[in-house]
Short mmCIF file of C-alpha atoms in Angstrom, two decimals:
data_model
loop_
_atom_site.label_atom_id
_atom_site.label_comp_id
_atom_site.label_asym_id
_atom_site.label_seq_id
_atom_site.Cartn_x
_atom_site.Cartn_y
_atom_site.Cartn_z
CA MET I 19 0.00 0.00 0.00
CA PHE I 20 2.40 2.61 -1.28
CA SER I 21 1.92 6.35 -0.99
CA PHE I 22 1.78 7.89 -4.45
CA PHE I 23 0.56 11.39 -5.24
CA ALA I 24 -1.51 12.63 -8.14
CA HIS I 25 -0.40 15.40 -10.48
CA LYS I 26 -1.47 18.85 -9.37
CA LYS I 27 -4.96 19.81 -10.48
CA GLU I 28 -6.61 23.20 -10.73
CA GLU I 29 -9.19 22.30 -8.07
CA GLU I 30 -9.50 19.36 -5.72
CA LEU I 31 -11.48 18.27 -2.70
CA THR I 32 -9.59 16.10 -0.26
CA VAL I 33 -10.53 14.31 2.95
CA ILE I 34 -7.92 14.18 5.73
CA ILE I 35 -8.39 11.81 8.66
CA ASP I 36 -6.08 12.30 11.65
CA ILE I 37 -5.95 9.18 13.86
CA GLN I 38 -4.16 9.74 17.16
CA SER I 39 -4.03 7.57 20.27
CA GLY I 40 -7.04 9.29 21.82
CA LEU I 41 -9.07 10.86 19.02
CA VAL I 42 -10.05 10.74 15.38
CA ARG I 43 -10.33 14.06 13.56
CA GLY I 44 -11.66 14.46 10.03
CA SER I 45 -11.62 17.43 7.68
CA LEU I 46 -12.60 18.42 4.19
CA VAL I 47 -9.99 20.52 2.38
CA PHE I 48 -10.50 22.51 -0.82
CA ASN I 49 -7.34 23.12 -2.88
CA LYS I 50 -7.24 25.50 -5.83
CA GLU I 51 -4.12 26.18 -7.84
CA ASN I 52 -2.33 29.41 -6.89
CA GLN I 53 -4.64 29.94 -3.92
CA ILE I 54 -4.40 29.20 -0.21
CA SER I 55 -6.05 25.93 0.80
CA ASN I 56 -9.41 26.16 2.57
CA ILE I 57 -10.45 23.85 5.39
CA LEU I 58 -14.21 23.68 4.95
CA TYR I 59 -15.15 21.53 7.92
CA VAL I 60 -13.56 19.75 10.87
CA ILE I 61 -15.08 17.09 13.11
CA THR I 62 -13.42 15.49 16.16
CA LYS I 63 -14.41 12.26 17.88
CA GLU I 64 -12.76 11.10 21.09
CA ILE I 65 -11.66 7.46 21.32
CA ASP I 66 -13.19 5.69 24.31
CA GLN I 67 -10.32 4.52 26.52
CA LYS I 68 -11.84 2.56 29.36
CA ASP I 69 -8.86 0.26 29.44
CA PHE I 70 -5.88 1.41 27.42
CA SER I 71 -3.90 -1.69 28.41
CA ASP I 72 -6.28 -3.84 26.36
CA SER I 73 -5.01 -3.31 22.80
CA SER I 74 -7.92 -5.14 21.15
CA PHE I 75 -10.35 -2.80 22.94
CA LEU I 76 -8.34 0.22 21.82
CA VAL I 77 -8.43 -0.90 18.17
CA GLU I 78 -12.19 -1.45 18.25
CA ALA I 79 -12.74 1.87 20.06
CA MET I 80 -10.64 3.67 17.42
CA LEU I 81 -12.54 2.00 14.57
CA LYS I 82 -15.85 3.05 16.13
CA SER I 83 -14.70 6.67 16.38
CA LEU I 84 -13.42 6.44 12.81
CA GLY I 85 -16.78 5.10 11.61
CA ASP I 86 -18.60 7.96 13.34
CA THR I 87 -16.23 10.49 11.81
CA ILE I 88 -16.52 9.05 8.29
CA SER I 89 -20.31 8.93 8.58
CA ILE I 90 -20.40 12.66 9.29
CA LEU I 91 -17.89 13.40 6.54
CA SER I 92 -20.03 11.50 4.03
CA SER I 93 -23.14 13.53 4.80
CA GLU I 94 -22.74 16.88 6.54
CA LEU I 95 -19.35 17.63 5.05
CA ILE I 96 -20.49 16.82 1.56
CA ASN I 97 -23.34 19.31 2.05
CA GLN I 98 -20.72 21.93 2.88
CA ALA I 99 -18.88 21.07 -0.32
CA LYS I 100 -21.94 21.79 -2.45
CA ILE I 101 -21.24 25.46 -1.89
CA PHE I 102 -18.29 24.94 -4.21
CA GLY I 103 -20.36 23.02 -6.77
CA TYR I 104 -19.16 19.58 -5.72
CA ASN I 105 -20.83 16.34 -4.71
CA LYS I 106 -19.74 13.08 -3.07
CA LYS I 107 -18.18 11.81 -6.30
CA SER I 108 -15.98 14.90 -6.48
CA ILE I 109 -13.79 13.69 -3.64
CA LYS I 110 -10.91 11.86 -5.27
CA ASN I 111 -8.47 11.40 -2.39
CA ILE I 112 -8.51 10.54 1.26
CA HIS I 113 -5.37 10.93 3.32
CA TYR I 114 -5.02 9.06 6.61
CA VAL I 115 -2.53 10.65 9.01
CA LEU I 116 -1.54 8.03 11.56
CA SER I 117 0.21 8.69 14.86
CA SER I 118 1.64 6.02 17.14
CA PRO I 119 0.55 3.38 18.03
CA TRP I 120 -0.96 2.91 14.56
CA VAL I 121 2.31 3.32 12.64
CA LEU I 122 6.03 2.91 13.06
CA SER I 123 8.33 5.45 11.40
CA GLN I 124 12.10 5.60 11.18
CA SER I 125 14.50 8.04 9.55
CA LYS I 126 17.87 6.99 8.23
CA THR I 127 20.98 8.50 6.64
CA LEU I 128 23.16 6.18 4.56
CA THR I 129 26.67 7.02 3.39
CA LEU I 130 28.41 5.05 0.63
CA LYS I 131 31.95 5.42 -0.69
CA PHE I 132 33.12 3.97 -4.00
CA ASP I 133 36.68 2.92 -4.89
CA LYS I 134 36.30 4.52 -8.31
CA ALA I 135 33.99 7.04 -9.94
CA THR I 136 30.56 5.41 -10.29
CA LYS I 137 27.61 6.54 -12.40
CA ILE I 138 24.41 6.79 -10.35
CA LYS I 139 21.02 5.60 -11.62
CA LYS I 140 17.56 6.06 -10.10
CA GLU I 141 17.23 2.27 -9.82
CA PHE I 142 20.44 2.15 -7.77
CA ILE I 143 19.13 4.71 -5.27
CA GLN I 144 15.79 2.92 -5.00
CA GLY I 145 17.53 -0.43 -4.58
CA ILE I 146 19.56 0.87 -1.64
CA ILE I 147 16.45 2.25 0.06
CA ASN I 148 14.47 -0.94 -0.60
CA GLU I 149 17.22 -3.03 0.98
CA GLU I 150 17.37 -0.77 4.01
CA ARG I 151 13.57 -0.90 4.26
CA LYS I 152 13.74 -4.69 4.46
CA ASN I 153 16.31 -4.42 7.26
CA ILE I 154 14.12 -1.97 9.18
CA GLU I 155 11.03 -4.16 8.71
CA LYS I 156 12.97 -7.17 9.99
CA LYS I 157 14.21 -5.25 13.02
CA PHE I 158 10.72 -4.00 13.89
CA LYS I 159 9.27 -7.48 13.63
CA GLU I 160 12.04 -9.18 15.59
CA ASN I 161 12.15 -6.59 18.38
CA ASN I 162 8.40 -5.90 18.39
CA LEU I 163 9.19 -2.23 19.04
CA ASN I 164 5.53 -1.38 19.60
CA LYS I 165 4.97 -4.11 22.21
CA ASP I 166 3.82 -1.53 24.77
CA SER I 167 0.64 -0.95 22.79
CA GLY I 168 0.22 -4.46 21.42
CA ILE I 169 -1.12 -3.00 18.16
CA MET I 170 1.70 -3.95 15.80
CA ASN I 171 2.70 -7.55 15.33
CA SER I 172 4.26 -9.52 12.50
CA ASP I 173 1.95 -8.27 9.71
CA LEU I 174 3.81 -4.99 9.14
CA ILE I 175 3.73 -3.56 5.63
CA PHE I 176 5.43 -0.57 4.02
CA ILE I 177 3.07 2.39 3.46
CA GLU I 178 5.19 5.49 2.92
CA GLN I 179 8.64 6.65 1.93
CA LYS I 180 10.15 10.12 1.83
CA ILE I 181 13.62 11.06 0.57
CA PHE I 182 14.76 14.24 2.30
CA GLU I 183 18.13 14.85 0.72
CA ILE I 184 20.72 13.32 -1.61
CA LYS I 185 24.33 14.44 -1.56
CA LEU I 186 26.88 13.62 -4.26
CA ASN I 187 30.52 14.09 -3.24
CA GLY I 188 29.32 16.14 -0.27
CA TYR I 189 27.03 18.50 -2.22
CA LYS I 190 23.24 18.54 -2.02
CA VAL I 191 21.62 17.92 -5.42
CA ASN I 192 18.16 17.72 -6.92
CA GLU I 193 19.27 15.89 -10.06
CA TYR I 194 21.57 12.93 -9.56
CA GLU I 195 20.98 10.45 -12.36
CA ASP I 196 23.92 9.57 -14.64
CA LYS I 197 26.37 11.62 -12.56
CA GLU I 198 29.70 10.01 -11.66
CA ILE I 199 30.58 10.18 -7.97
CA ASN I 200 32.86 8.76 -5.29
CA ASP I 201 30.66 9.58 -2.28
CA LEU I 202 26.90 9.22 -1.88
CA GLU I 203 24.71 10.25 1.07
CA ILE I 204 20.96 9.61 1.23
CA SER I 205 18.63 10.84 4.00
CA PHE I 206 15.16 9.32 4.02
CA ALA I 207 12.37 7.92 6.20
CA ILE I 208 9.94 5.05 5.88
CA THR I 209 6.67 4.19 7.60
CA LEU I 210 5.19 0.76 8.40
CA SER I 211 1.78 -0.25 9.67
CA SER I 212 -0.33 -3.34 10.29
CA LYS I 213 -1.94 -4.81 7.17
CA ILE I 214 -4.85 -6.18 9.21
CA LEU I 215 -5.45 -2.77 10.79
CA LEU I 216 -5.36 -0.93 7.45
CA ASN I 217 -7.78 -3.44 5.92
CA LYS I 218 -10.23 -2.69 8.74
CA ILE I 219 -9.84 1.04 8.13
CA ASP I 220 -10.40 0.55 4.38
CA ALA I 221 -13.59 -1.43 5.06
CA ILE I 222 -15.05 1.44 7.08
CA ILE I 223 -14.32 3.91 4.29
CA ASN I 224 -15.87 1.69 1.63
CA LYS I 225 -19.12 1.50 3.59
CA ASN I 226 -19.52 5.26 3.51
CA ILE I 227 -17.59 6.88 0.67
CA LYS I 228 -16.25 5.49 -2.60
CA ILE I 229 -12.79 7.05 -2.82
CA HIS I 230 -10.56 6.55 -5.83
CA LYS I 231 -7.32 6.85 -3.91
CA ILE I 232 -6.61 6.11 -0.24
CA GLN I 233 -3.19 7.15 1.03
CA TYR I 234 -1.60 6.58 4.43
CA HIS I 235 0.95 8.87 6.05
CA SER I 236 2.98 9.13 9.21
CA ALA I 237 2.00 12.08 11.40
CA LEU I 238 5.68 12.40 12.31
CA LEU I 239 6.72 12.83 8.69
CA LEU I 240 3.97 15.34 7.88
CA ASN I 241 4.87 17.23 11.05
CA PHE I 242 8.48 17.51 9.83
CA ILE I 243 7.46 18.60 6.31
CA ALA I 244 5.04 21.24 7.65
CA MET I 245 7.55 22.62 10.13
CA ARG I 246 10.17 23.03 7.39
CA ILE I 247 7.60 25.17 5.53
CA LEU I 248 6.44 27.15 8.57
CA VAL I 249 9.82 27.87 10.14
CA PRO I 250 12.35 27.67 7.28
CA GLU I 251 14.78 29.81 9.23
CA LYS I 252 15.10 27.09 11.90
CA ASN I 253 17.72 24.51 10.92
CA ASN I 254 17.80 22.74 14.28
CA PHE I 255 14.80 22.02 16.50
CA VAL I 256 12.75 19.35 18.24
CA SER I 257 9.02 18.96 17.61
CA ILE I 258 7.07 17.22 20.39
CA HIS I 259 3.43 16.15 20.16
CA VAL I 260 2.12 14.80 23.46
CA HIS I 261 -1.22 13.19 22.69
CA ASN I 262 -3.42 11.05 24.89
CA GLU I 263 -1.36 7.96 25.61
CA LEU I 264 1.79 8.53 23.57
CA THR I 265 4.39 11.14 22.70
CA ASP I 266 5.75 11.62 19.17
CA ILE I 267 9.11 13.33 18.62
CA VAL I 268 10.83 14.71 15.53
CA VAL I 269 14.44 15.87 15.86
CA VAL I 270 15.66 18.15 13.07
CA LYS I 271 19.38 18.84 12.62
CA ASN I 272 20.88 20.87 9.80
CA SER I 273 17.39 21.07 8.24
CA LEU I 274 17.19 17.25 7.99
CA CYS I 275 15.02 14.82 9.90
CA ALA I 276 17.63 13.34 12.24
CA SER I 277 15.26 11.02 14.12
CA LEU I 278 11.63 10.00 14.53
CA SER I 279 10.50 8.37 17.75
CA SER I 280 7.52 7.63 19.98
CA PHE I 281 7.03 6.33 23.49
CA PRO I 282 3.89 5.25 25.39
CA ILE I 283 3.38 8.13 27.83
CA GLY I 284 0.99 10.97 27.02
CA SER I 285 -1.13 13.61 28.70
CA SER I 286 -3.97 11.16 29.41
CA THR I 287 -1.47 8.67 30.84
CA ILE I 288 -0.53 11.14 33.56
CA LEU I 289 -4.16 12.10 34.14
CA ARG I 290 -5.26 8.44 34.32
CA LYS I 291 -2.48 7.45 36.74
CA THR I 292 -3.17 10.48 38.93
CA SER I 293 -6.85 9.51 38.99
CA SER I 294 -5.94 5.97 40.03
CA ILE I 295 -3.67 7.14 42.87
CA LEU I 296 -6.33 9.56 44.12
CA ASN I 297 -9.06 6.94 43.66
CA GLU I 298 -11.21 9.57 41.96
CA ASN I 299 -12.97 9.59 38.59
CA ILE I 300 -11.24 11.15 35.58
CA GLU I 301 -13.37 14.28 35.38
CA THR I 302 -12.88 15.15 39.05
CA THR I 303 -9.15 14.53 38.75
CA LYS I 304 -8.97 16.62 35.60
CA SER I 305 -10.56 19.61 37.37
CA SER I 306 -8.33 19.22 40.43
CA LEU I 307 -5.22 18.85 38.28
CA LYS I 308 -6.08 22.03 36.40
CA LEU I 309 -6.37 23.95 39.67
CA PHE I 310 -2.99 22.57 40.74
CA LEU I 311 -1.31 23.50 37.46
CA ASP I 312 -2.90 26.98 37.58
CA LYS I 313 -1.53 27.36 41.14
CA LYS I 314 -5.01 27.80 42.60
CA THR I 315 -4.84 25.11 45.31
CA ASP I 316 -4.00 25.55 48.97
CA SER I 317 -0.63 24.45 50.32
CA VAL I 318 -1.91 21.02 51.45
CA GLN I 319 -3.45 20.19 48.06
CA GLU I 320 -0.43 21.59 46.26
CA GLU I 321 1.94 19.30 48.17
CA LYS I 322 -0.39 16.35 47.63
CA PHE I 323 -0.51 16.82 43.86
CA LYS I 324 3.17 17.62 43.65
CA ASN I 325 4.04 14.27 45.27
CA ILE I 326 1.84 12.48 42.72
CA VAL I 327 2.54 14.40 39.52
CA ASP I 328 6.30 14.96 39.88
CA PRO I 329 7.28 11.25 39.64
CA LEU I 330 4.90 10.76 36.69
CA ILE I 331 6.22 13.71 34.72
CA GLN I 332 9.78 12.67 35.52
CA ASP I 333 9.06 9.25 34.00
CA TRP I 334 7.89 11.07 30.88
CA TYR I 335 11.05 13.17 30.80
CA LEU I 336 13.32 10.13 31.14
CA SER I 337 11.59 8.54 28.14
CA TYR I 338 11.91 11.80 26.24
CA ALA I 339 15.62 12.11 27.06
CA LYS I 340 16.20 8.52 25.99
CA SER I 341 14.45 9.21 22.68
CA VAL I 342 16.46 12.31 21.74
CA GLY I 343 19.83 11.25 23.20
CA HIS I 344 22.16 12.80 25.73
CA GLU I 345 24.65 15.62 25.22
CA ASP I 346 26.86 13.92 27.79
CA ASP I 347 27.26 11.15 25.22
CA GLY I 348 28.29 13.61 22.52
CA VAL I 349 24.81 14.02 21.02
CA PHE I 350 24.00 17.53 19.81
CA LEU I 351 20.52 18.56 21.00
CA PRO I 352 18.72 21.51 19.40
CA ARG I 353 17.69 24.22 21.87
CA SER I 354 14.48 25.19 20.08
CA ILE I 355 11.55 22.95 21.03
CA TYR I 356 8.06 23.14 19.50
CA LEU I 357 5.57 21.58 21.89
CA SER I 358 1.94 20.53 21.62
CA ALA I 359 0.48 18.90 24.74
CA HIS I 360 -3.22 19.77 24.66
CA ASP I 361 -3.99 21.53 27.99
CA TYR I 362 -0.65 20.62 29.56
CA ASP I 363 1.91 22.62 27.58
CA ASP I 364 3.28 24.32 30.71
CA LEU I 365 3.61 21.03 32.62
CA PHE I 366 5.71 19.35 29.93
CA GLY I 367 7.50 22.53 28.86
CA ASP I 368 8.55 23.47 32.41
CA THR I 369 9.78 19.92 32.98
CA ILE I 370 12.09 20.16 29.98
CA LYS I 371 13.39 23.57 31.07
CA ASN I 372 14.01 22.30 34.62
CA HIS I 373 16.43 19.78 33.13
CA ASN I 374 17.79 22.06 30.42
CA GLU I 375 17.69 25.77 31.20
CA LEU I 376 19.00 26.61 27.71
CA ALA I 377 15.95 25.09 26.02
CA LYS I 378 13.58 27.51 24.31
CA ILE I 379 9.99 26.23 24.34
CA PHE I 380 7.61 27.38 21.59
CA ASN I 381 3.92 26.59 21.37
CA PHE I 382 2.70 24.88 18.21
CA GLU I 383 0.26 27.72 17.64
CA LEU I 384 2.40 29.48 15.07
CA ASN I 385 1.05 32.65 13.46
CA SER I 386 2.78 31.68 10.20
CA ILE I 387 0.16 28.99 9.53
CA ASP I 388 -2.32 31.69 8.50
CA ALA I 389 -0.21 32.45 5.44
CA HIS I 390 -0.73 28.91 4.16
CA ILE I 391 -4.22 27.82 5.20
CA ILE I 392 -7.68 29.29 5.78
CA PHE I 393 -10.23 27.83 8.19
CA GLU I 394 -13.72 28.75 7.01
CA LYS I 395 -15.98 30.67 9.37
CA ASN I 396 -17.34 28.60 12.29
CA VAL I 397 -15.00 25.71 11.49
CA GLU I 398 -13.08 24.18 14.41
CA TYR I 399 -9.55 25.60 14.30
CA ASN I 400 -6.90 22.95 14.78
CA GLN I 401 -3.21 23.68 14.33
CA LEU I 402 -2.16 20.10 13.57
CA MET I 403 -4.88 19.59 10.97
CA GLY I 404 -3.76 22.80 9.30
CA MET I 405 -0.16 21.61 9.33
CA TYR I 406 -1.11 18.27 7.77
CA ALA I 407 -3.05 20.04 5.01
CA ILE I 408 -0.04 22.28 4.33
CA ALA I 409 2.35 19.31 4.21
CA LEU I 410 0.11 17.23 1.95
CA ARG I 411 -0.37 20.06 -0.51
CA SER I 412 3.38 20.54 -0.77
CA MET I 413 3.74 16.85 -1.69
CA ILE I 414 1.25 16.91 -4.59
#
């Protein structure tokens, strides 16, 4: 299930479905050549997470939320599209943007040296990447890197590939075929997912909308592509998306995607564990936690929450530090950090700064997105959905 893109058209309606660990968000995007993209409608459905440890329950809960989202997109959203003179058959593409635990993504930089000048062909480049893809697939399957969620097993298939940069003899090039070189460097990323899972997703789509082309993407990769468009002046930064039960991280160095990683601790993880320790329901805990984070509790409650939350957020930071590496080990870490953590930006951002006072934390809500995307009046504004639309348009 490869990710191919159609040639640019004058006008196009596209469906984007964002599937995170705790929600499904759908949108209808109108693209017109030489004009800013319009997001016509956005709908968000939470994923029921009564027992996150039960992976089969999580899959079924996600599929239910997906079905609800698609049902709305096939009726109400199509009505919105009629304003532009379209109907259900006008939608040619649907793009699924998958976060962990639904996909596994890995970036890689390969360097090859030749004893004598060698002429490079497109087939040679693709052959190298295909071989590396097989190695990555084998490693994922053998190590079961997503064992914490239990979603991914041995049925992993390749769904997306992105080449970031090719260097010949140390120089970045756009055209490389038939050039003789001694040194070759390729930076790229690939994405894998479960064939069984994707078949279930396809079945839900086919019940509601007949789409000519279904394409799957890694949220991590689209995040990187969008950020390179939105902050081109930043050559080194870390992008962190803390969603419900997982955290996704993109590390950018010298304008290239240096690493893609995820780990199973998110904002809802901390909320859920705090609720369990307090022996209170989620909603009560959520309200109390907000008061604590806003510094509106008395000294007794403040100390109580501090003793609970501090160890939990430190566990998150240790996983984060392990994902990005340690400067003590000679790893260069960018100081600029773009963070999205729902209602807990300050909690995660302050934790990073407590460990690294040189870090500069930026919120994902970047004003520069308005130069690339328009949310129609009364449409739910969502920064990530806007970023995905920007990234996808740049890839057409």
